[in-house]
């Protein structure tokens, strides 16, 4: 809506008829960051008893074995100290469960990985891209949609990597010269001057920056080129020992501001998710920056809320994880429609995050695909040779995850891509797809799918996971 407000204001200046109308609902959690806007953004406000209705709560879906396995594989690709984006639904819940297990029950987590032979099959990829240890540095969230899975990860102590919406400060954080929320000491002024974040003789812009991020106390004022403290005004020259002593004595704050553990465009989920947001303290909610979708979904181009340089600094080791309907052997993905032109879903931010994963040097993008679908007793494969509709084209292929494993497609040719995808296909459909690939000469005639990938059956997954369900792991509603 922030982006829409701005466009409507532009339309009004062009003489077009358009209005920004706000509605007050006391059930809505009050969110902070860029969502806090000036009242004159609105041309009218709707307010009255009839508008305080209950919020729409997205139904919580049960998480089955297929979803849990996909979430388990995805959880191994997340690097400690990195950036996370996940979506709504049972697959998002499964990823959150896998990440919580990795952090809170690490021994059991690695035992599950061993039981399913995940480390033996994908250990090289996991060590290169993700990990299986606890989250010591934590994760930062950059997501179009803030879902309840993020709150569960926050409460588990995983979403604890904080960022600053300031290039200079975030650069120093990335260089580990300062940490978010650290105690303010006089040495920080030298560091900021040395790295050209502020001038040695402070100007108004420097003063406002220092106050905004907690380096200066909130009660100070700037008047006619001077800082005004409890003893009056003075010229803030850090090269002057007397002035510097005065600044250290009367101006320095206690700690840097807490920063943000997430940037998000909007929030949606079940009603207990809204209740949880409402029950958070203002200080906690202020650590979530509800912002422009153009901010979260795009890397290139500077918007009013963040520069391209800042996004690059914040979104290190990003893992953007989304869901699709089908995957072709070429690596192309179908997510939003069918080949008869029926529209099943919206593309949403999926393309944006796939594109970002390719643009960011240390990022990866993964698409989760349930390997099969059933209609009555008829089971069909969601891994297909080719299909008449595409959401994510083959040239943007990256990582595909099914309940049977991970296909790392980055930088591989068609022959390698097809073999990787066949390895994570339901075994009932591997033979037919392999024959089609051989008929088109993409696969050599004598090739056989390795034995360790030819037992991809739902029965095997159910049997293995059931042993952990007896110990109260992998519940229907995590």
Coordinates of C-alpha atoms in Angstrom, one line a residue:
X1 CA 0.0 0.0 0.0
X2 CA 2.9 2.4 0.6
X3 CA 3.8 2.1 -3.1
X4 CA 0.1 2.7 -4.1
X5 CA -0.1 5.7 -1.8
X6 CA 2.8 7.3 -3.6
X7 CA 1.4 6.5 -7.1
X8 CA -2.0 8.0 -6.2
X9 CA -0.3 11.2 -5.0
X10 CA 1.4 11.4 -8.4
X11 CA -1.9 10.9 -10.1
X12 CA -3.4 13.7 -8.1
X13 CA -0.6 16.1 -9.1
X14 CA -1.4 15.2 -12.7
X15 CA -5.0 16.2 -12.2
X16 CA -6.4 12.7 -12.2
X17 CA -9.1 11.7 -9.9
X18 CA -7.8 9.3 -7.2
X19 CA -8.0 9.1 -3.4
X20 CA -6.0 7.5 -0.6
X21 CA -8.6 6.3 1.9
X22 CA -7.5 4.8 5.2
X23 CA -9.6 2.6 7.6
X24 CA -9.1 2.3 11.3
X25 CA -9.4 -1.2 12.8
X26 CA -8.3 -1.6 16.4
X27 CA -7.7 -5.3 15.9
X28 CA -4.8 -4.6 13.5
X29 CA -1.4 -4.8 15.2
X30 CA 0.3 -1.4 14.9
X31 CA 3.5 -2.0 13.0
X32 CA 6.6 0.2 12.8
X33 CA 9.3 1.1 10.4
X34 CA 8.4 2.7 7.0
X35 CA 4.7 1.8 7.7
X36 CA 4.6 4.8 10.1
X37 CA 3.4 7.5 7.7
X38 CA 2.2 11.1 7.8
X39 CA -1.5 11.7 8.3
X40 CA -1.7 13.8 5.2
X41 CA -1.0 10.7 3.2
X42 CA -4.7 10.1 3.4
X43 CA -7.5 12.1 1.7
X44 CA -10.1 10.5 4.0
X45 CA -10.3 8.2 7.0
X46 CA -13.1 5.6 7.7
X47 CA -13.6 5.2 11.4
X48 CA -16.5 3.8 13.4
X49 CA -17.7 0.8 15.5
X50 CA -18.6 -1.2 12.4
X51 CA -15.0 -1.1 11.1
X52 CA -13.5 -2.9 14.1
X53 CA -14.3 -6.3 12.8
X54 CA -12.2 -9.5 13.2
X55 CA -9.3 -9.8 10.8
X56 CA -9.3 -12.4 8.1
X57 CA -7.4 -15.4 9.4
X58 CA -5.7 -17.6 6.8
X59 CA -6.5 -21.3 7.6
X60 CA -3.6 -23.3 9.0
X61 CA -3.0 -26.3 6.9
X62 CA -1.8 -29.6 8.3
X63 CA 1.8 -30.6 7.5
X64 CA 2.2 -34.1 6.0
X65 CA 5.2 -36.2 5.5
X66 CA 5.9 -34.8 2.0
X67 CA 5.9 -31.2 3.4
X68 CA 8.1 -32.2 6.3
X69 CA 10.7 -33.8 4.1
X70 CA 10.8 -30.8 1.8
X71 CA 11.2 -28.5 4.8
X72 CA 13.9 -30.7 6.2
X73 CA 15.9 -30.5 3.0
X74 CA 15.4 -26.7 2.8
X75 CA 16.6 -26.2 6.4
X76 CA 20.0 -27.6 5.5
X77 CA 20.5 -24.9 2.8
X78 CA 20.2 -21.9 5.2
X79 CA 23.6 -20.5 6.3
X80 CA 24.1 -19.1 9.8
X81 CA 24.4 -15.3 9.7
X82 CA 22.4 -15.2 6.5
X83 CA 19.1 -13.9 5.1
X84 CA 15.8 -15.8 4.9
X85 CA 12.6 -15.5 2.8
X86 CA 9.8 -18.1 3.1
X87 CA 6.1 -18.0 2.2
X88 CA 2.8 -19.0 3.8
X89 CA 1.2 -22.4 4.1
X90 CA 2.3 -25.9 5.2
X91 CA 5.6 -25.8 3.3
X92 CA 6.6 -22.6 5.0
X93 CA 5.6 -24.1 8.3
X94 CA 7.7 -27.2 7.6
X95 CA 10.7 -25.1 6.9
X96 CA 10.2 -23.2 10.1
X97 CA 9.9 -26.5 12.0
X98 CA 13.1 -27.9 10.4
X99 CA 15.0 -24.7 11.3
X100 CA 13.7 -24.9 14.9
X101 CA 14.7 -28.5 15.2
X102 CA 18.2 -27.7 13.8
X103 CA 18.6 -24.9 16.4
X104 CA 16.8 -26.3 19.5
X105 CA 17.2 -30.1 19.0
X106 CA 20.4 -30.3 17.0
X107 CA 21.3 -33.8 18.0
X108 CA 17.9 -35.2 16.9
X109 CA 18.0 -33.0 13.8
X110 CA 21.4 -34.5 12.6
X111 CA 20.1 -38.0 13.5
X112 CA 17.2 -37.5 11.2
X113 CA 19.5 -36.3 8.4
X114 CA 21.6 -39.4 9.0
X115 CA 18.6 -41.7 8.9
X116 CA 17.5 -40.3 5.5
X117 CA 21.1 -40.4 4.3
X118 CA 21.0 -36.7 3.5
X119 CA 24.5 -35.8 4.5
X120 CA 26.0 -38.6 2.4
X121 CA 24.0 -37.6 -0.7
X122 CA 24.2 -33.8 -0.3
X123 CA 26.9 -33.1 2.2
X124 CA 29.0 -31.2 -0.4
X125 CA 26.2 -28.9 -1.3
X126 CA 25.1 -28.4 2.3
X127 CA 28.6 -27.4 3.5
X128 CA 29.0 -25.0 0.5
X129 CA 25.5 -23.4 0.8
X130 CA 24.1 -24.0 4.2
X131 CA 24.8 -26.0 7.3
X132 CA 23.4 -28.3 10.0
X133 CA 24.7 -26.6 13.2
X134 CA 22.8 -24.3 15.6
X135 CA 22.3 -20.7 14.6
X136 CA 24.9 -18.7 16.6
X137 CA 24.8 -15.6 14.5
X138 CA 21.1 -16.0 13.6
X139 CA 19.1 -15.0 10.6
X140 CA 17.7 -11.8 9.2
X141 CA 14.4 -11.8 7.3
X142 CA 13.8 -10.1 4.0
X143 CA 10.3 -11.2 2.8
X144 CA 7.4 -9.8 0.9
X145 CA 5.0 -11.5 3.3
X146 CA 5.6 -11.7 7.0
X147 CA 4.1 -15.1 8.1
X148 CA 3.7 -16.7 11.5
X149 CA 6.7 -19.0 10.8
X150 CA 9.0 -16.0 11.2
X151 CA 7.6 -15.3 14.7
X152 CA 8.1 -18.9 15.7
X153 CA 11.7 -18.6 14.5
X154 CA 12.1 -15.3 16.4
X155 CA 10.8 -16.8 19.6
X156 CA 13.2 -19.7 19.2
X157 CA 16.1 -17.3 19.1
X158 CA 16.9 -17.8 15.4
X159 CA 15.9 -14.4 13.9
X160 CA 18.5 -12.5 15.7
X161 CA 20.8 -11.1 13.1
X162 CA 19.9 -7.4 13.1
X163 CA 20.5 -4.8 10.4
X164 CA 20.6 -1.0 10.2
X165 CA 18.9 1.1 7.5
X166 CA 22.1 3.1 7.1
X167 CA 24.9 2.3 4.6
X168 CA 27.7 3.5 6.9
X169 CA 26.5 1.7 10.0
X170 CA 25.7 -1.5 8.1
X171 CA 29.1 -1.5 6.5
X172 CA 30.8 -1.4 9.9
X173 CA 28.5 -4.2 11.1
X174 CA 29.4 -6.3 8.1
X175 CA 33.1 -5.6 8.8
X176 CA 32.5 -6.6 12.5
X177 CA 33.8 -3.3 13.7
X178 CA 30.6 -2.7 15.6
X179 CA 27.6 -4.8 16.5
X180 CA 23.9 -4.0 16.5
X181 CA 22.7 -2.7 19.9
X182 CA 26.2 -2.5 21.4
X183 CA 27.1 -0.1 24.2
X184 CA 28.0 3.4 23.1
X185 CA 31.6 4.4 24.0
X186 CA 33.6 7.4 22.9
X187 CA 35.7 5.2 20.5
X188 CA 32.7 4.9 18.2
X189 CA 33.0 8.6 17.3
X190 CA 36.5 8.0 16.1
X191 CA 35.4 5.0 14.1
X192 CA 32.6 6.9 12.4
X193 CA 34.9 9.8 11.5
X194 CA 37.6 7.4 10.3
X195 CA 35.1 5.6 8.0
X196 CA 33.6 8.9 6.8
X197 CA 30.2 8.2 8.2
X198 CA 30.2 11.6 10.0
X199 CA 32.4 14.7 9.8
X200 CA 34.9 15.6 12.5
X201 CA 33.1 18.9 12.8
X202 CA 29.5 17.8 13.0
X203 CA 26.9 19.2 10.7
X204 CA 23.1 18.9 11.2
X205 CA 22.9 15.7 9.1
X206 CA 25.5 14.1 11.4
X207 CA 23.7 15.2 14.5
X208 CA 20.4 13.7 13.3
X209 CA 22.1 10.5 12.4
X210 CA 23.8 10.2 15.8
X211 CA 20.5 10.8 17.5
X212 CA 18.5 8.5 15.3
X213 CA 20.7 5.5 16.1
X214 CA 21.2 6.1 19.8
X215 CA 24.7 7.4 19.7
X216 CA 23.5 10.7 21.0
X217 CA 20.8 11.1 23.7
X218 CA 17.2 11.9 22.5
X219 CA 16.9 15.1 24.5
X220 CA 19.5 17.1 22.7
X221 CA 18.7 19.8 20.1
X222 CA 20.4 21.4 17.1
X223 CA 20.2 25.1 16.8
X224 CA 22.1 27.4 14.4
X225 CA 25.1 25.0 14.0
X226 CA 25.3 24.1 17.6
X227 CA 24.4 21.2 19.8
X228 CA 22.3 22.3 22.8
X229 CA 22.7 20.2 25.9
X230 CA 21.8 20.8 29.5
X231 CA 24.4 23.5 29.8
X232 CA 23.6 25.4 26.6
X233 CA 24.9 25.4 23.1
X234 CA 28.3 24.6 21.7
X235 CA 30.0 23.9 18.4
X236 CA 30.5 20.2 18.1
X237 CA 34.1 19.9 16.9
X238 CA 35.5 16.4 17.6
X239 CA 39.0 17.7 17.0
X240 CA 38.7 20.0 19.9
X241 CA 39.6 18.1 23.2
X242 CA 37.4 20.3 25.3
X243 CA 34.4 19.9 23.0
X244 CA 35.0 16.1 22.7
X245 CA 35.1 15.8 26.5
X246 CA 31.7 17.7 26.7
X247 CA 30.2 15.4 24.1
X248 CA 31.4 12.3 25.9
X249 CA 30.1 13.7 29.2
X250 CA 26.7 15.0 28.3
X251 CA 25.7 13.8 24.8
X252 CA 26.5 10.1 24.3
X253 CA 23.6 7.6 24.6
X254 CA 23.8 4.2 26.3
X255 CA 23.4 1.8 23.5
X256 CA 23.0 1.7 19.7
X257 CA 19.4 1.2 18.5
X258 CA 18.3 -2.5 18.3
X259 CA 18.1 -2.5 14.5
X260 CA 15.7 -4.7 12.5
X261 CA 15.5 -8.5 12.3
X262 CA 13.1 -8.3 9.4
X263 CA 11.9 -6.2 6.5
X264 CA 8.5 -7.2 5.1
X265 CA 5.9 -5.8 2.8
X266 CA 2.7 -7.0 4.5
X267 CA 1.6 -9.7 7.0
X268 CA -0.9 -12.5 6.7
X269 CA -1.6 -15.6 8.7
X270 CA -4.0 -17.3 11.2
X271 CA -5.6 -15.2 13.9
X272 CA -3.3 -16.3 16.7
X273 CA -0.5 -14.8 14.5
X274 CA -2.2 -11.4 14.8
X275 CA -2.7 -11.9 18.5
X276 CA 1.0 -12.7 18.9
X277 CA 1.9 -9.5 17.1
X278 CA -0.5 -7.5 19.3
X279 CA 1.0 -9.1 22.5
X280 CA 4.6 -8.1 21.5
X281 CA 5.9 -5.1 23.3
X282 CA 6.3 -1.9 21.2
X283 CA 10.1 -2.3 21.4
X284 CA 9.9 -5.8 19.9
X285 CA 7.4 -4.8 17.1
X286 CA 9.7 -1.8 16.3
X287 CA 12.4 -4.3 15.3
X288 CA 10.2 -5.4 12.3
X289 CA 10.3 -2.9 9.5
X290 CA 7.1 -3.0 7.6
X291 CA 8.1 -1.4 4.4
X292 CA 7.5 -1.1 0.6
X293 CA 7.2 -4.2 -1.5
X294 CA 9.5 -2.5 -3.9
X295 CA 12.1 -2.5 -1.1
X296 CA 11.8 -6.2 -0.2
X297 CA 11.2 -7.6 -3.7
X298 CA 13.7 -5.7 -5.7
X299 CA 17.5 -5.2 -5.6
X300 CA 18.1 -2.7 -8.3
X301 CA 17.0 0.9 -8.3
X302 CA 16.9 3.2 -5.3
X303 CA 13.6 3.7 -3.6
X304 CA 12.8 6.2 -0.8
X305 CA 13.5 3.5 1.8
X306 CA 16.7 1.9 0.8
X307 CA 19.5 2.2 -1.8
X308 CA 20.8 -0.6 -3.8
X309 CA 24.1 -0.4 -1.9
X310 CA 22.2 -0.9 1.4
X311 CA 20.3 -3.9 0.2
X312 CA 23.5 -5.5 -0.9
X313 CA 25.0 -5.0 2.6
X314 CA 21.9 -6.3 4.4
X315 CA 21.0 -9.3 2.3
X316 CA 24.2 -11.4 2.7
X317 CA 24.0 -15.2 2.2
X318 CA 20.3 -14.8 1.2
X319 CA 18.2 -17.9 0.7
X320 CA 14.9 -17.2 -1.0
X321 CA 12.6 -20.2 -0.8
X322 CA 9.3 -20.4 -2.7
X323 CA 6.8 -23.1 -3.8
X324 CA 5.8 -24.2 -7.3
X325 CA 3.4 -26.6 -8.8
X326 CA 5.5 -28.5 -11.4
X327 CA 9.1 -28.6 -12.6
X328 CA 10.2 -29.6 -16.1
X329 CA 13.3 -31.6 -16.8
X330 CA 14.8 -28.5 -18.2
X331 CA 14.6 -26.9 -14.7
X332 CA 11.8 -24.5 -15.7
X333 CA 9.1 -24.1 -13.0
X334 CA 5.3 -23.8 -13.2
X335 CA 3.7 -21.9 -10.3
X336 CA 0.8 -19.8 -11.3
X337 CA -1.2 -21.3 -14.2
X338 CA -1.9 -24.3 -16.4
X339 CA -1.3 -24.8 -20.1
X340 CA -5.0 -24.5 -20.9
X341 CA -4.6 -20.9 -19.6
X342 CA -6.4 -21.4 -16.3
X343 CA -4.9 -19.2 -13.6
X344 CA -4.2 -21.1 -10.4
X345 CA -2.3 -18.5 -8.4
X346 CA -0.5 -15.2 -8.7
X347 CA 3.2 -15.1 -9.5
X348 CA 3.5 -12.7 -6.5
X349 CA 7.1 -12.1 -5.5
X350 CA 8.4 -15.4 -6.7
X351 CA 10.0 -14.1 -9.9
X352 CA 11.5 -11.1 -8.0
X353 CA 13.2 -13.3 -5.4
X354 CA 14.4 -15.8 -8.0
X355 CA 15.9 -12.9 -9.9
X356 CA 17.5 -11.5 -6.7
X357 CA 19.1 -14.9 -6.0
X358 CA 20.9 -14.7 -9.3
X359 CA 21.9 -11.0 -8.8
X360 CA 23.3 -11.3 -5.3
X361 CA 26.7 -12.9 -5.4
X362 CA 26.3 -15.1 -2.4
X363 CA 22.5 -15.8 -2.6
X364 CA 20.6 -18.9 -3.7
X365 CA 17.0 -19.4 -4.7
X366 CA 15.1 -22.7 -4.1
X367 CA 11.7 -23.8 -5.4
X368 CA 9.9 -26.4 -3.5
X369 CA 7.8 -28.9 -5.5
X370 CA 5.8 -31.8 -4.2
X371 CA 6.8 -34.6 -6.5
X372 CA 3.3 -36.0 -7.1
X373 CA -0.3 -35.0 -6.9
X374 CA -3.4 -37.2 -6.5
X375 CA -7.0 -37.0 -7.9
X376 CA -8.9 -39.8 -6.3
X377 CA -6.8 -42.9 -6.9
X378 CA -5.0 -41.4 -9.9
X379 CA -1.5 -40.2 -9.1
X380 CA 0.4 -37.9 -11.4
X381 CA 4.0 -36.6 -11.4
X382 CA 4.7 -33.0 -10.8
X383 CA 8.1 -33.5 -12.5
X384 CA 7.2 -33.4 -16.2
X385 CA 9.3 -33.6 -19.4
X386 CA 7.9 -30.4 -20.7
X387 CA 4.8 -28.2 -20.2
X388 CA 2.9 -25.5 -22.0
X389 CA 3.1 -22.8 -19.4
X390 CA 6.2 -21.4 -17.5
X391 CA 6.5 -19.1 -14.5
X392 CA 10.3 -19.4 -13.9
X393 CA 12.2 -20.1 -17.2
X394 CA 15.0 -22.6 -17.5
X395 CA 17.7 -19.9 -17.7
X396 CA 16.8 -18.8 -14.1
X397 CA 17.0 -22.4 -12.7
X398 CA 18.8 -22.7 -9.4
X399 CA 17.8 -25.2 -6.7
X400 CA 14.8 -27.6 -6.8
X401 CA 13.6 -29.4 -3.7
X402 CA 11.2 -32.3 -3.5
X403 CA 10.5 -34.7 -0.7
X404 CA 13.1 -36.9 -2.2
X405 CA 16.0 -34.5 -2.2
X406 CA 17.8 -31.5 -3.6
X407 CA 18.7 -30.8 -7.2
X408 CA 21.4 -28.1 -7.5
X409 CA 21.0 -26.9 -11.1
X410 CA 23.2 -23.8 -11.0
X411 CA 25.8 -23.7 -13.7
X412 CA 24.9 -27.1 -15.1
X413 CA 24.1 -28.2 -18.7
X414 CA 20.9 -29.9 -19.7
X415 CA 22.3 -33.4 -19.3
X416 CA 23.4 -32.7 -15.8
X417 CA 20.2 -30.9 -14.9
X418 CA 18.0 -33.7 -16.1
X419 CA 20.0 -36.3 -14.2
X420 CA 19.8 -34.2 -11.0
X421 CA 16.0 -33.7 -11.3
X422 CA 15.4 -37.4 -12.0
X423 CA 17.2 -38.2 -8.8
X424 CA 14.5 -36.4 -6.8
X425 CA 11.5 -37.7 -8.8
X426 CA 9.1 -40.2 -7.5
X427 CA 10.3 -43.6 -8.6
X428 CA 7.0 -44.5 -10.2
X429 CA 7.7 -41.9 -12.9
X430 CA 11.5 -42.0 -13.2
X431 CA 11.5 -44.6 -16.0
X432 CA 9.1 -42.8 -18.3
X433 CA 10.8 -39.5 -17.9
X434 CA 14.2 -41.1 -18.5
X435 CA 13.0 -42.7 -21.7
X436 CA 11.8 -39.3 -23.0
X437 CA 15.1 -37.7 -22.2
X438 CA 17.0 -40.4 -24.1
X439 CA 14.6 -40.1 -27.0
X440 CA 15.6 -36.4 -27.3
X441 CA 19.3 -37.3 -27.0
X442 CA 19.6 -35.2 -23.8
X443 CA 20.7 -38.3 -22.0
X444 CA 23.1 -41.0 -23.2
X445 CA 21.3 -44.3 -24.1
X446 CA 23.2 -46.4 -21.6
X447 CA 22.5 -44.2 -18.6
X448 CA 20.8 -45.6 -15.5
X449 CA 19.5 -43.7 -12.5
X450 CA 21.9 -44.5 -9.6
X451 CA 20.5 -47.2 -7.2
X452 CA 20.5 -44.9 -4.2
X453 CA 17.9 -42.7 -5.9
X454 CA 15.6 -45.5 -7.1
X455 CA 13.7 -46.0 -3.9
X456 CA 11.9 -42.7 -4.0
X457 CA 8.5 -43.9 -2.6
X458 CA 6.1 -42.3 -0.2
X459 CA 5.9 -45.6 1.8
X460 CA 9.6 -45.4 2.6
X461 CA 9.3 -41.8 3.8
X462 CA 6.3 -42.6 5.9
X463 CA 7.9 -45.7 7.5
X464 CA 11.1 -43.8 8.4
X465 CA 9.4 -40.7 9.7
X466 CA 6.9 -42.7 11.8
X467 CA 9.7 -43.7 14.1
X468 CA 10.3 -40.1 15.0
X469 CA 6.6 -39.4 15.3
X470 CA 6.5 -41.9 18.1
X471 CA 8.9 -39.6 19.9
X472 CA 6.5 -36.6 19.4
X473 CA 8.5 -35.1 16.5
X474 CA 6.9 -34.0 13.2
X475 CA 3.3 -33.4 14.5
X476 CA 0.4 -32.8 12.1
X477 CA 0.1 -29.2 13.2
X478 CA 3.6 -28.0 14.3

